[in-house]
Amino acid sequence: MPTCLIVDDSATMRKIAYKFLSNLGFACSEAVDGAEALAKARLARPDLVLLDWEMPVLNGFATLQALRSEAWDHPPRVVMCTTLNDMDQIIAAMQAGADEYVMKPYDQDILAEKLRTVGLLT
């Protein structure tokens, strides 16, 4: 079963993402900010990190950069989640190593399509 680390400071968004990803066959864990996400990702080595952009402690972009600086045998796919529609920020995230992004609010079908794009669903 593929694994996912859901990173979002909103408990509601984590709950929604957890439901969608569980329905899609993922075993999920959660983190409330980027610092917690890095610690959990280093231990669990998830297949996917669903990463919110705007968070306290360590934001999504800084977390993405830290994840991509790690020496992974199999690096996780990273899908950035944002309410921002600033193309410059989205391009910066993709250049920093994000595999895909999804705009909030999203539904299960949109998330599934993004996961197909990154090769985690068929």
PDB file of N, CA, C and O in Angstrom, residues 49 51 53 60-62 64-65 68 76-82 86-103 114 117-118:
ATOM      1  N   VAL A  49       4.185  13.191  -0.429  1.00  0.00           N
ATOM      2  CA  VAL A  49       3.992  14.247   0.563  1.00  0.00           C
ATOM      3  C   VAL A  49       3.024  15.247  -0.061  1.00  0.00           C
ATOM      4  O   VAL A  49       3.310  15.827  -1.108  1.00  0.00           O
ATOM      5  N   LEU A  51       1.681  18.656   0.460  1.00  0.00           N
ATOM      6  CA  LEU A  51       2.331  19.718   1.230  1.00  0.00           C
ATOM      7  C   LEU A  51       1.651  21.068   1.046  1.00  0.00           C
ATOM      8  O   LEU A  51       1.655  21.631  -0.056  1.00  0.00           O
ATOM      9  N   TRP A  53       1.241  25.050   1.336  1.00  0.00           N
ATOM     10  CA  TRP A  53       2.217  26.119   1.099  1.00  0.00           C
ATOM     11  C   TRP A  53       2.366  27.021   2.328  1.00  0.00           C
ATOM     12  O   TRP A  53       3.472  27.306   2.765  1.00  0.00           O
ATOM     13  N   GLY A  60       5.662  25.652   3.363  1.00  0.00           N
ATOM     14  CA  GLY A  60       5.737  24.566   2.401  1.00  0.00           C
ATOM     15  C   GLY A  60       6.917  24.666   1.456  1.00  0.00           C
ATOM     16  O   GLY A  60       7.545  23.653   1.131  1.00  0.00           O
ATOM     17  N   PHE A  61       7.234  25.871   0.996  1.00  0.00           N
ATOM     18  CA  PHE A  61       8.352  26.022   0.066  1.00  0.00           C
ATOM     19  C   PHE A  61       9.673  25.647   0.743  1.00  0.00           C
ATOM     20  O   PHE A  61      10.483  24.915   0.179  1.00  0.00           O
ATOM     21  N   ALA A  62       9.889  26.115   1.965  1.00  0.00           N
ATOM     22  CA  ALA A  62      11.108  25.768   2.701  1.00  0.00           C
ATOM     23  C   ALA A  62      11.155  24.270   3.008  1.00  0.00           C
ATOM     24  O   ALA A  62      12.216  23.641   2.952  1.00  0.00           O
ATOM     25  N   LEU A  64       9.745  21.915   1.144  1.00  0.00           N
ATOM     26  CA  LEU A  64      10.066  21.296  -0.136  1.00  0.00           C
ATOM     27  C   LEU A  64      11.574  21.332  -0.393  1.00  0.00           C
ATOM     28  O   LEU A  64      12.182  20.322  -0.758  1.00  0.00           O
ATOM     29  N   GLN A  65      12.181  22.485  -0.185  1.00  0.00           N
ATOM     30  CA  GLN A  65      13.627  22.604  -0.396  1.00  0.00           C
ATOM     31  C   GLN A  65      14.391  21.652   0.519  1.00  0.00           C
ATOM     32  O   GLN A  65      15.354  21.011   0.085  1.00  0.00           O
ATOM     33  N   ARG A  68      14.021  18.049  -0.688  1.00  0.00           N
ATOM     34  CA  ARG A  68      14.807  17.788  -1.891  1.00  0.00           C
ATOM     35  C   ARG A  68      16.308  17.793  -1.634  1.00  0.00           C
ATOM     36  O   ARG A  68      17.082  17.294  -2.441  1.00  0.00           O
ATOM     37  N   PRO A  76      10.302  11.022  -2.121  1.00  0.00           N
ATOM     38  CA  PRO A  76       8.844  11.074  -2.215  1.00  0.00           C
ATOM     39  C   PRO A  76       8.404  12.004  -3.337  1.00  0.00           C
ATOM     40  O   PRO A  76       9.105  12.960  -3.683  1.00  0.00           O
ATOM     41  N   ARG A  77       7.257  11.692  -3.911  1.00  0.00           N
ATOM     42  CA  ARG A  77       6.624  12.644  -4.814  1.00  0.00           C
ATOM     43  C   ARG A  77       6.055  13.737  -3.919  1.00  0.00           C
ATOM     44  O   ARG A  77       5.544  13.458  -2.829  1.00  0.00           O
ATOM     45  N   VAL A  78       6.151  14.977  -4.355  1.00  0.00           N
ATOM     46  CA  VAL A  78       5.631  16.097  -3.574  1.00  0.00           C
ATOM     47  C   VAL A  78       4.592  16.836  -4.409  1.00  0.00           C
ATOM     48  O   VAL A  78       4.888  17.284  -5.517  1.00  0.00           O
ATOM     49  N   VAL A  79       3.388  16.924  -3.853  1.00  0.00           N
ATOM     50  CA  VAL A  79       2.318  17.702  -4.468  1.00  0.00           C
ATOM     51  C   VAL A  79       2.046  18.880  -3.538  1.00  0.00           C
ATOM     52  O   VAL A  79       1.648  18.694  -2.381  1.00  0.00           O
ATOM     53  N   MET A  80       2.315  20.075  -4.041  1.00  0.00           N
ATOM     54  CA  MET A  80       2.076  21.296  -3.273  1.00  0.00           C
ATOM     55  C   MET A  80       0.594  21.638  -3.328  1.00  0.00           C
ATOM     56  O   MET A  80      -0.034  21.519  -4.379  1.00  0.00           O
ATOM     57  N   CYS A  81       0.049  22.066  -2.189  1.00  0.00           N
ATOM     58  CA  CYS A  81      -1.355  22.490  -2.105  1.00  0.00           C
ATOM     59  C   CYS A  81      -1.367  23.967  -1.745  1.00  0.00           C
ATOM     60  O   CYS A  81      -0.692  24.374  -0.804  1.00  0.00           O
ATOM     61  N   THR A  82      -2.138  24.738  -2.497  1.00  0.00           N
ATOM     62  CA  THR A  82      -2.127  26.162  -2.246  1.00  0.00           C
ATOM     63  C   THR A  82      -3.461  26.814  -2.574  1.00  0.00           C
ATOM     64  O   THR A  82      -4.211  26.316  -3.409  1.00  0.00           O
ATOM     65  N   ASP A  86      -0.672  32.525  -7.766  1.00  0.00           N
ATOM     66  CA  ASP A  86       0.471  33.257  -8.290  1.00  0.00           C
ATOM     67  C   ASP A  86       1.356  32.294  -9.081  1.00  0.00           C
ATOM     68  O   ASP A  86       2.022  31.434  -8.506  1.00  0.00           O
ATOM     69  N   MET A  87       1.350  32.437 -10.403  1.00  0.00           N
ATOM     70  CA  MET A  87       2.113  31.522 -11.256  1.00  0.00           C
ATOM     71  C   MET A  87       3.605  31.558 -10.955  1.00  0.00           C
ATOM     72  O   MET A  87       4.283  30.540 -11.083  1.00  0.00           O
ATOM     73  N   ASP A  88       4.130  32.689 -10.534  1.00  0.00           N
ATOM     74  CA  ASP A  88       5.559  32.771 -10.204  1.00  0.00           C
ATOM     75  C   ASP A  88       5.895  31.837  -9.049  1.00  0.00           C
ATOM     76  O   ASP A  88       6.934  31.172  -9.061  1.00  0.00           O
ATOM     77  N   GLN A  89       5.016  31.776  -8.052  1.00  0.00           N
ATOM     78  CA  GLN A  89       5.256  30.887  -6.919  1.00  0.00           C
ATOM     79  C   GLN A  89       5.119  29.425  -7.334  1.00  0.00           C
ATOM     80  O   GLN A  89       5.894  28.581  -6.895  1.00  0.00           O
ATOM     81  N   ILE A  90       4.154  29.127  -8.158  1.00  0.00           N
ATOM     82  CA  ILE A  90       3.967  27.753  -8.626  1.00  0.00           C
ATOM     83  C   ILE A  90       5.173  27.315  -9.455  1.00  0.00           C
ATOM     84  O   ILE A  90       5.708  26.219  -9.262  1.00  0.00           O
ATOM     85  N   ILE A  91       5.645  28.181 -10.329  1.00  0.00           N
ATOM     86  CA  ILE A  91       6.832  27.871 -11.134  1.00  0.00           C
ATOM     87  C   ILE A  91       8.045  27.672 -10.235  1.00  0.00           C
ATOM     88  O   ILE A  91       8.827  26.738 -10.429  1.00  0.00           O
ATOM     89  N   ALA A  92       8.190  28.531  -9.222  1.00  0.00           N
ATOM     90  CA  ALA A  92       9.314  28.397  -8.290  1.00  0.00           C
ATOM     91  C   ALA A  92       9.262  27.049  -7.568  1.00  0.00           C
ATOM     92  O   ALA A  92      10.295  26.390  -7.398  1.00  0.00           O
ATOM     93  N   ALA A  93       8.071  26.625  -7.169  1.00  0.00           N
ATOM     94  CA  ALA A  93       7.929  25.333  -6.485  1.00  0.00           C
ATOM     95  C   ALA A  93       8.294  24.184  -7.421  1.00  0.00           C
ATOM     96  O   ALA A  93       8.987  23.245  -7.023  1.00  0.00           O
ATOM     97  N   MET A  94       7.854  24.250  -8.662  1.00  0.00           N
ATOM     98  CA  MET A  94       8.173  23.192  -9.626  1.00  0.00           C
ATOM     99  C   MET A  94       9.686  23.165  -9.890  1.00  0.00           C
ATOM    100  O   MET A  94      10.286  22.092  -9.962  1.00  0.00           O
ATOM    101  N   GLN A  95      10.301  24.321  -9.992  1.00  0.00           N
ATOM    102  CA  GLN A  95      11.747  24.377 -10.204  1.00  0.00           C
ATOM    103  C   GLN A  95      12.514  23.885  -8.981  1.00  0.00           C
ATOM    104  O   GLN A  95      13.617  23.368  -9.114  1.00  0.00           O
ATOM    105  N   ALA A  96      11.925  24.021  -7.797  1.00  0.00           N
ATOM    106  CA  ALA A  96      12.569  23.565  -6.559  1.00  0.00           C
ATOM    107  C   ALA A  96      12.360  22.076  -6.316  1.00  0.00           C
ATOM    108  O   ALA A  96      12.894  21.535  -5.360  1.00  0.00           O
ATOM    109  N   GLY A  97      11.578  21.428  -7.180  1.00  0.00           N
ATOM    110  CA  GLY A  97      11.441  19.986  -7.056  1.00  0.00           C
ATOM    111  C   GLY A  97      10.056  19.456  -6.778  1.00  0.00           C
ATOM    112  O   GLY A  97       9.887  18.241  -6.603  1.00  0.00           O
ATOM    113  N   ALA A  98       9.035  20.317  -6.728  1.00  0.00           N
ATOM    114  CA  ALA A  98       7.667  19.809  -6.582  1.00  0.00           C
ATOM    115  C   ALA A  98       7.320  19.017  -7.834  1.00  0.00           C
ATOM    116  O   ALA A  98       7.711  19.378  -8.949  1.00  0.00           O
ATOM    117  N   ASP A  99       6.605  17.925  -7.645  1.00  0.00           N
ATOM    118  CA  ASP A  99       6.200  17.108  -8.781  1.00  0.00           C
ATOM    119  C   ASP A  99       4.907  17.612  -9.408  1.00  0.00           C
ATOM    120  O   ASP A  99       4.670  17.415 -10.601  1.00  0.00           O
ATOM    121  N   GLU A 100       4.083  18.251  -8.604  1.00  0.00           N
ATOM    122  CA  GLU A 100       2.790  18.733  -9.081  1.00  0.00           C
ATOM    123  C   GLU A 100       2.245  19.689  -8.038  1.00  0.00           C
ATOM    124  O   GLU A 100       2.794  19.811  -6.948  1.00  0.00           O
ATOM    125  N   TYR A 101       1.176  20.384  -8.378  1.00  0.00           N
ATOM    126  CA  TYR A 101       0.499  21.241  -7.413  1.00  0.00           C
ATOM    127  C   TYR A 101      -0.999  21.098  -7.607  1.00  0.00           C
ATOM    128  O   TYR A 101      -1.472  20.673  -8.667  1.00  0.00           O
ATOM    129  N   VAL A 102      -1.739  21.427  -6.560  1.00  0.00           N
ATOM    130  CA  VAL A 102      -3.193  21.391  -6.608  1.00  0.00           C
ATOM    131  C   VAL A 102      -3.709  22.637  -5.892  1.00  0.00           C
ATOM    132  O   VAL A 102      -3.155  23.040  -4.863  1.00  0.00           O
ATOM    133  N   MET A 103      -4.715  23.251  -6.485  1.00  0.00           N
ATOM    134  CA  MET A 103      -5.314  24.447  -5.898  1.00  0.00           C
ATOM    135  C   MET A 103      -6.415  24.041  -4.920  1.00  0.00           C
ATOM    136  O   MET A 103      -7.204  23.148  -5.208  1.00  0.00           O
ATOM    137  N   LYS A 114      -4.059  14.381 -10.236  1.00  0.00           N
ATOM    138  CA  LYS A 114      -2.697  14.840  -9.928  1.00  0.00           C
ATOM    139  C   LYS A 114      -1.800  13.640  -9.588  1.00  0.00           C
ATOM    140  O   LYS A 114      -0.646  13.577 -10.011  1.00  0.00           O
ATOM    141  N   THR A 117      -0.819  11.881 -12.652  1.00  0.00           N
ATOM    142  CA  THR A 117       0.219  12.657 -13.343  1.00  0.00           C
ATOM    143  C   THR A 117       1.607  12.347 -12.779  1.00  0.00           C
ATOM    144  O   THR A 117       2.566  12.280 -13.541  1.00  0.00           O
ATOM    145  N   VAL A 118       1.707  12.171 -11.469  1.00  0.00           N
ATOM    146  CA  VAL A 118       3.019  11.908 -10.858  1.00  0.00           C
ATOM    147  C   VAL A 118       3.334  10.413 -10.767  1.00  0.00           C
ATOM    148  O   VAL A 118       4.346  10.028 -10.198  1.00  0.00           O
TER     149      VAL A 118
END
